[in-house]
């Protein structure tokens, strides 16, 4: 999972669309017969307590027809504990694609405990 610092706080970078663009370019270069490009995205936002919300924009129609295409977006509550697991599964999908099944699996570190001085 990748991020940038904004005002001293980490914010995730959107890698899903960048990955898809790379895939699209590779298929154009290879002249893959029957390849259809989509612009489906996915972001799992953790909401505390292990829960999360899946935000899934679909810009496929916009890419196909920039003047008239309409964007779509699905928002799905993932429920208690499944949000965190869903995020790990999503990150680990890319670990496998990039490094193969032998790649080191992503697992978040334990949350820091605040202490008062």
N, CA, C and O of each residue as an XYZ file, in Angstrom:
468
protein
N       0.852     -1.160      0.000
C       0.000      0.000      0.000
C       0.904      1.231      0.000
O       1.881      1.276      0.748
N       0.600      2.209     -0.811
C       1.452      3.367     -0.994
C       0.753      4.610     -0.478
O      -0.476      4.686     -0.493
N       1.521      5.573     -0.026
C       0.908      6.790      0.467
C       1.819      7.988      0.324
O       3.010      7.857      0.039
N       1.237      9.162      0.526
C       1.982     10.409      0.536
C       1.655     11.139      1.828
O       0.629     10.874      2.454
N       2.523     12.055      2.226
C       2.282     12.837      3.432
C       1.612     14.156      3.041
O       2.103     14.872      2.168
N       0.494     14.471      3.687
C      -0.216     15.731      3.497
C      -0.434     16.327      4.870
O      -1.102     15.729      5.713
N       0.124     17.500      5.098
C       0.042     18.147      6.413
C       0.531     17.221      7.530
O      -0.023     17.204      8.629
N       1.578     16.455      7.224
C       2.162     15.575      8.227
C       1.389     14.299      8.494
O       1.739     13.552      9.408
N       0.336     14.025      7.714
C      -0.474     12.822      7.914
C      -0.450     11.982      6.640
O      -0.500     12.525      5.536
N      -0.374     10.647      6.789
C      -0.327      9.797      5.583
C      -1.685      9.729      4.890
O      -2.719      9.608      5.548
N      -1.677      9.809      3.562
C      -2.871      9.650      2.744
C      -2.548      8.635      1.650
O      -1.475      8.695      1.050
N      -3.470      7.699      1.385
C      -3.193      6.683      0.358
C      -3.169      7.288     -1.034
O      -3.869      8.259     -1.319
N      -2.349      6.696     -1.899
C      -2.327      7.079     -3.312
C      -3.229      6.112     -4.064
O      -3.324      4.937     -3.708
N      -3.883      6.601     -5.091
C      -4.792      5.772     -5.871
C      -3.995      4.986     -6.905
O      -3.640      5.533     -7.949
N      -3.717      3.751     -6.646
C      -2.943      2.926     -7.555
C      -3.785      2.064     -8.483
O      -3.278      1.544     -9.477
N      -5.055      1.911     -8.170
C      -5.924      1.042     -8.965
C      -6.000      1.513    -10.419
O      -5.828      0.710    -11.337
N      -6.255      2.805    -10.637
C      -6.365      3.308    -12.002
C      -5.015      3.306    -12.698
O      -4.945      3.040    -13.898
N      -3.944      3.594    -11.975
C      -2.609      3.556    -12.582
C      -2.290      2.141    -13.062
O      -1.738      1.959    -14.147
N      -2.637      1.150    -12.258
C      -2.421     -0.245    -12.646
C      -3.194     -0.546    -13.936
O      -2.653     -1.142    -14.867
N      -4.460     -0.128    -13.980
C      -5.288     -0.395    -15.155
C      -4.746      0.296    -16.402
O      -4.785     -0.270    -17.495
N      -4.240      1.518    -16.241
C      -3.683      2.217    -17.395
C      -2.459      1.474    -17.927
O      -2.279      1.358    -19.139
N      -1.621      0.971    -17.022
C      -0.465      0.181    -17.450
C      -0.885     -1.068    -18.197
O      -0.285     -1.439    -19.206
N      -1.935     -1.716    -17.681
C      -2.464     -2.908    -18.347
C      -2.996     -2.552    -19.734
O      -2.767     -3.285    -20.696
N      -3.706     -1.430    -19.834
C      -4.246     -1.005    -21.109
C      -3.126     -0.733    -22.119
O      -3.196     -1.178    -23.264
N      -2.100     -0.005    -21.691
C      -0.975      0.315    -22.582
C      -0.285     -0.967    -23.046
O       0.054     -1.102    -24.221
N      -0.079     -1.906    -22.123
C       0.566     -3.175    -22.480
C      -0.241     -3.918    -23.543
O       0.325     -4.469    -24.487
N      -1.569     -3.931    -23.384
C      -2.410     -4.623    -24.361
C      -2.463     -3.903    -25.700
O      -2.597     -4.552    -26.737
N      -2.362     -2.578    -25.702
C      -2.294     -1.832    -26.954
C      -0.982     -2.155    -27.671
O      -0.971     -2.392    -28.879
N       0.128     -2.164    -26.918
C       1.439     -2.478    -27.503
C       1.447     -3.903    -28.070
O       1.947     -4.138    -29.170
N       0.890     -4.842    -27.311
C       0.840     -6.240    -27.761
C      -0.221     -6.471    -28.834
O      -0.257     -7.532    -29.456
N      -1.080     -5.481    -29.049
C      -2.201     -5.604    -29.992
C      -3.045     -6.832    -29.661
O      -3.363     -7.639    -30.534
N      -3.398     -6.957    -28.385
C      -4.173     -8.091    -27.896
C      -5.560     -8.100    -28.537
O      -6.334     -7.155    -28.387
N      -5.858     -9.180    -29.248
C      -7.157     -9.294    -29.910
C      -8.259     -9.487    -28.873
O      -8.128    -10.317    -27.974
N      -9.343     -8.724    -28.995
C     -10.491     -8.875    -28.110
C     -10.366     -8.184    -26.759
O     -11.276     -8.276    -25.935
N      -9.250     -7.491    -26.516
C      -9.080     -6.810    -25.228
C     -10.048     -5.630    -25.116
O     -10.107     -4.784    -26.008
N     -10.801     -5.578    -24.022
C     -11.715     -4.479    -23.749
C     -11.266     -3.825    -22.448
O     -11.182     -4.473    -21.405
N     -10.985     -2.549    -22.532
C     -10.491     -1.815    -21.366
C     -11.650     -1.326    -20.502
O     -12.648     -0.826    -21.020
N     -11.516     -1.469    -19.200
C     -12.509     -0.926    -18.273
C     -11.821      0.050    -17.334
O     -10.599      0.028    -17.193
N     -12.586      0.884    -16.707
C     -12.062      1.834    -15.729
C     -12.835      1.656    -14.429
O     -13.444      2.593    -13.913
N     -12.796      0.423    -13.912
C     -13.416      0.126    -12.631
C     -12.389      0.352    -11.539
O     -11.256     -0.116    -11.653
N     -12.756      1.047    -10.502
C     -11.850      1.292     -9.390
C     -12.387      0.676     -8.119
O     -13.530      0.220     -8.066
N     -11.558      0.666     -7.103
C     -11.980      0.157     -5.803
C     -11.141      0.815     -4.729
O      -9.918      0.909     -4.840
N     -11.807      1.262     -3.702
C     -11.103      1.813     -2.547
C     -11.857      1.382     -1.307
O     -13.058      1.622     -1.186
N     -11.164      0.755     -0.402
C     -11.786      0.361      0.857
C     -11.305      1.339      1.913
O     -10.126      1.363      2.265
N     -12.227      2.141      2.411
C     -11.907      3.120      3.446
C     -12.232      2.512      4.805
O     -13.379      2.158      5.078
N     -11.218      2.394      5.650
C     -11.443      1.867      6.983
C     -12.221      2.893      7.809
O     -11.977      4.096      7.718
N     -13.150      2.401      8.604
C     -14.021      3.293      9.386
C     -13.888      3.062     10.891
O     -14.733      3.517     11.662
N     -12.850      2.370     11.308
C     -12.661      2.091     12.734
C     -13.299      0.784     13.142
O     -14.277      0.346     12.536
N     -12.754      0.166     14.158
C     -13.296     -1.091     14.670
C     -13.224     -2.234     13.684
O     -13.932     -3.228     13.847
N     -12.385     -2.121     12.661
C     -12.257     -3.164     11.654
C     -13.260     -3.053     10.526
O     -13.183     -3.814      9.562
N     -14.209     -2.118     10.619
C     -15.217     -1.946      9.583
C     -14.691     -1.103      8.443
O     -13.626     -0.493      8.537
N     -15.448     -1.078      7.371
C     -15.026     -0.283      6.234
C     -16.135     -0.066      5.242
O     -17.209     -0.660      5.341
N     -15.861      0.798      4.277
C     -16.792      1.097      3.199
C     -16.048      0.902      1.885
O     -14.952      1.432      1.703
N     -16.642      0.144      0.974
C     -16.076     -0.041     -0.358
C     -16.673      1.023     -1.268
O     -17.891      1.102     -1.428
N     -15.809      1.842     -1.863
C     -16.227      2.833     -2.849
C     -15.691      2.336     -4.191
O     -14.483      2.172     -4.360
N     -16.601      2.096     -5.146
C     -16.210      1.487     -6.422
C     -16.699      2.329     -7.599
O     -17.801      2.111     -8.103
N     -15.878      3.296     -8.043
C     -16.268      4.080     -9.212
C     -16.082      3.279    -10.498
O     -15.183      2.445    -10.604
N     -16.946      3.549    -11.467
C     -16.853      2.921    -12.788
C     -16.858      4.046    -13.824
O     -17.891      4.667    -14.075
N     -15.692      4.298    -14.420
C     -15.544      5.355    -15.418
C     -15.452      4.795    -16.838
O     -15.026      5.499    -17.754
N     -15.846      3.541    -17.025
C     -15.743      2.884    -18.329
C     -16.500      3.654    -19.415
O     -15.963      3.862    -20.503
N     -17.734      4.078    -19.140
C     -18.536      4.794    -20.137
C     -17.913      6.150    -20.480
O     -18.017      6.609    -21.617
N     -17.272      6.784    -19.512
C     -16.628      8.077    -19.745
C     -15.423      7.918    -20.667
O     -15.200      8.742    -21.553
N     -14.646      6.853    -20.455
C     -13.479      6.599    -21.307
C     -13.931      6.262    -22.727
O     -13.323      6.715    -23.697
N     -14.993      5.470    -22.850
C     -15.486      5.067    -24.170
C     -16.089      6.246    -24.933
O     -15.953      6.333    -26.153
N     -16.762      7.158    -24.207
C     -17.412      8.305    -24.850
C     -17.257      9.524    -23.935
O     -18.149      9.812    -23.137
N     -16.129     10.243    -24.045
C     -15.855     11.365    -23.150
C     -16.919     12.464    -23.165
O     -17.100     13.154    -22.162
N     -17.622     12.637    -24.282
C     -18.624     13.707    -24.356
C     -19.953     13.330    -23.704
O     -20.600     14.183    -23.098
N     -20.367     12.080    -23.816
C     -21.688     11.700    -23.326
C     -21.669     10.619    -22.245
O     -22.694     10.377    -21.608
N     -20.525      9.963    -22.025
C     -20.456      8.882    -21.048
C     -20.698      9.377    -19.628
O     -20.261     10.469    -19.268
N     -21.378      8.596    -18.839
C     -21.699      8.948    -17.452
C     -20.960      8.031    -16.482
O     -20.936      6.812    -16.653
N     -20.369      8.629    -15.478
C     -19.699      7.851    -14.433
C     -20.734      7.203    -13.518
O     -21.822      7.741    -13.315
N     -20.383      6.046    -12.972
C     -21.217      5.349    -11.990
C     -20.365      5.139    -10.751
O     -19.136      5.154    -10.827
N     -21.011      4.944     -9.615
C     -20.257      4.666     -8.393
C     -21.114      3.853     -7.432
O     -22.259      4.209     -7.153
N     -20.556      2.771     -6.935
C     -21.223      1.950     -5.928
C     -20.537      2.186     -4.589
O     -19.312      2.291     -4.526
N     -21.319      2.269     -3.523
C     -20.791      2.403     -2.171
C     -21.426      1.295     -1.337
O     -22.648      1.215     -1.214
N     -20.582      0.447     -0.770
C     -21.066     -0.718     -0.036
C     -20.440     -0.743      1.347
O     -19.216     -0.714      1.476
N     -21.276     -0.796      2.389
C     -20.758     -0.935      3.747
C     -20.265     -2.364      3.921
O     -20.968     -3.321      3.598
N     -19.036     -2.494      4.439
C     -18.438     -3.825      4.547
C     -18.707     -4.485      5.893
O     -18.471     -5.684      6.042
N     -19.188     -3.742      6.865
C     -19.519     -4.333      8.148
C     -18.322     -4.452      9.073
O     -17.170     -4.293      8.670
N     -18.634     -4.735     10.312
C     -17.616     -4.841     11.358
C     -16.629     -5.954     11.040
O     -17.034     -7.075     10.733
N     -15.371     -5.661     11.108
C     -14.230     -6.537     10.920
C     -13.955     -6.926      9.461
O     -12.832     -7.319      9.145
N     -14.936     -6.832      8.569
C     -14.692     -7.238      7.188
C     -14.010     -6.141      6.383
O     -13.369     -6.432      5.373
N     -14.135     -4.879      6.809
C     -13.480     -3.790      6.089
C     -11.976     -3.941      6.100
O     -11.330     -3.829      5.058
N     -11.413     -4.195      7.269
C      -9.968     -4.370      7.393
C      -9.494     -5.597      6.618
O      -8.474     -5.538      5.931
N     -10.214     -6.694      6.722
C      -9.840     -7.912      5.997
C      -9.957     -7.697      4.486
O      -9.120     -8.178      3.722
N     -10.989     -6.980      4.059
C     -11.153     -6.687      2.638
C     -10.004     -5.866      2.099
O      -9.538     -6.107      0.985
N      -9.537     -4.896      2.875
C      -8.412     -4.054      2.459
C      -7.149     -4.910      2.322
O      -6.415     -4.775      1.343
N      -6.893     -5.790      3.298
C      -5.721     -6.666      3.228
C      -5.791     -7.564      1.996
O      -4.790     -7.746      1.303
N      -6.975     -8.129      1.719
C      -7.128     -9.000      0.550
C      -6.857     -8.227     -0.734
O      -6.210     -8.741     -1.646
N      -7.354     -6.983     -0.808
C      -7.169     -6.146     -1.993
C      -5.693     -5.835     -2.214
O      -5.196     -5.952     -3.334
N      -4.991     -5.439     -1.158
C      -3.554     -5.145     -1.268
C      -2.789     -6.408     -1.654
O      -1.908     -6.365     -2.513
N      -3.122     -7.528     -1.021
C      -2.406     -8.775     -1.295
C      -2.672     -9.320     -2.692
O      -1.862    -10.089     -3.211
N      -3.797     -8.936     -3.318
C      -4.038     -9.305     -4.723
C      -2.927     -8.721     -5.596
O      -2.415     -9.393     -6.491
N      -2.560     -7.467     -5.330
C      -1.504     -6.827     -6.121
C      -0.119     -7.356     -5.749
O       0.759     -7.430     -6.610
N       0.090     -7.719     -4.504
C       1.360     -8.336     -4.114
C       1.560     -9.609     -4.936
O       2.651     -9.855     -5.449
N       0.512    -10.414     -5.058
C       0.598    -11.652     -5.846
C       0.822    -11.374     -7.327
O       1.623    -12.050     -7.973
N       0.112    -10.372     -7.873
C       0.271    -10.053     -9.285
C       1.685     -9.572     -9.602
O       2.239     -9.903    -10.650
N       2.261     -8.796     -8.699
C       3.584     -8.216     -8.944
C       4.714     -9.180     -8.599
O       5.660     -9.331     -9.372
N       4.618     -9.833     -7.444
C       5.722    -10.655     -6.941
C       5.464    -12.151     -7.014
O       6.340    -12.938     -6.656
N       4.285    -12.564     -7.467
C       3.946    -13.978     -7.497
C       3.448    -14.446     -6.135
O       3.444    -13.688     -5.165
N       3.035    -15.682     -6.081
C       2.478    -16.217     -4.835
C       3.500    -16.263     -3.703
O       3.120    -16.358     -2.536
N       4.784    -16.198     -4.027
C       5.812    -16.227     -2.994
C       6.096    -14.856     -2.386
O       6.934    -14.735     -1.493
N       5.397    -13.820     -2.868
C       5.618    -12.462     -2.350
C       5.221    -12.351     -0.888
O       4.333    -13.058     -0.411
N       5.895    -11.454     -0.191
C       5.598    -11.252      1.235
C       4.227    -10.602      1.379
O       3.992     -9.523      0.836
N       3.335    -11.241      2.092
C       1.966    -10.778      2.258
C       1.919     -9.531      3.146
O       2.668     -9.418      4.117
N       1.024     -8.597      2.797
C       0.826     -7.398      3.594
C       0.014     -7.736      4.832
O      -0.994     -8.438      4.755
N       0.458     -7.235      5.963
C      -0.276     -7.360      7.210
C      -0.008     -6.097      8.009
O       1.152     -5.778      8.269
N      -1.046     -5.365      8.410
C      -0.818     -4.111      9.119
C      -0.178     -4.342     10.482
O      -0.401     -5.369     11.124
N       0.621     -3.368     10.911
C       1.224     -3.427     12.243
C       0.140     -3.145     13.276
O      -0.909     -2.580     12.964
N       0.413     -3.543     14.485
C      -0.534     -3.254     15.572
C      -0.666     -1.746     15.739
O       0.298     -1.002     15.556
N      -1.856     -1.312     16.084
C      -2.099      0.118     16.283
C      -1.281      0.635     17.465
O      -1.128     -0.033     18.488
N      -0.766      1.840     17.286
C      -0.004      2.463     18.372
C      -0.950      2.866     19.491
O      -2.074      3.304     19.242
N      -0.496      2.718     20.698
C      -1.318      3.095     21.860
C      -0.824      4.451     22.352
O       0.359      4.624     22.644
N      -1.744      5.411     22.442
C      -1.384      6.750     22.906
C      -1.142      6.727     24.418
O      -1.891      6.104     25.171
N      -0.113      7.398     24.833
C       0.168      7.499     26.264
C       0.225      8.966     26.633
O       0.622      9.807     25.826
N      -0.171      9.266     27.854
C      -0.100     10.659     28.308
C       1.133     10.831     29.171
O       1.518      9.933     29.920
N       1.746     12.001     29.055
C       2.989     12.265     29.781
C       2.728     12.733     31.185
O       3.669     12.999     31.932
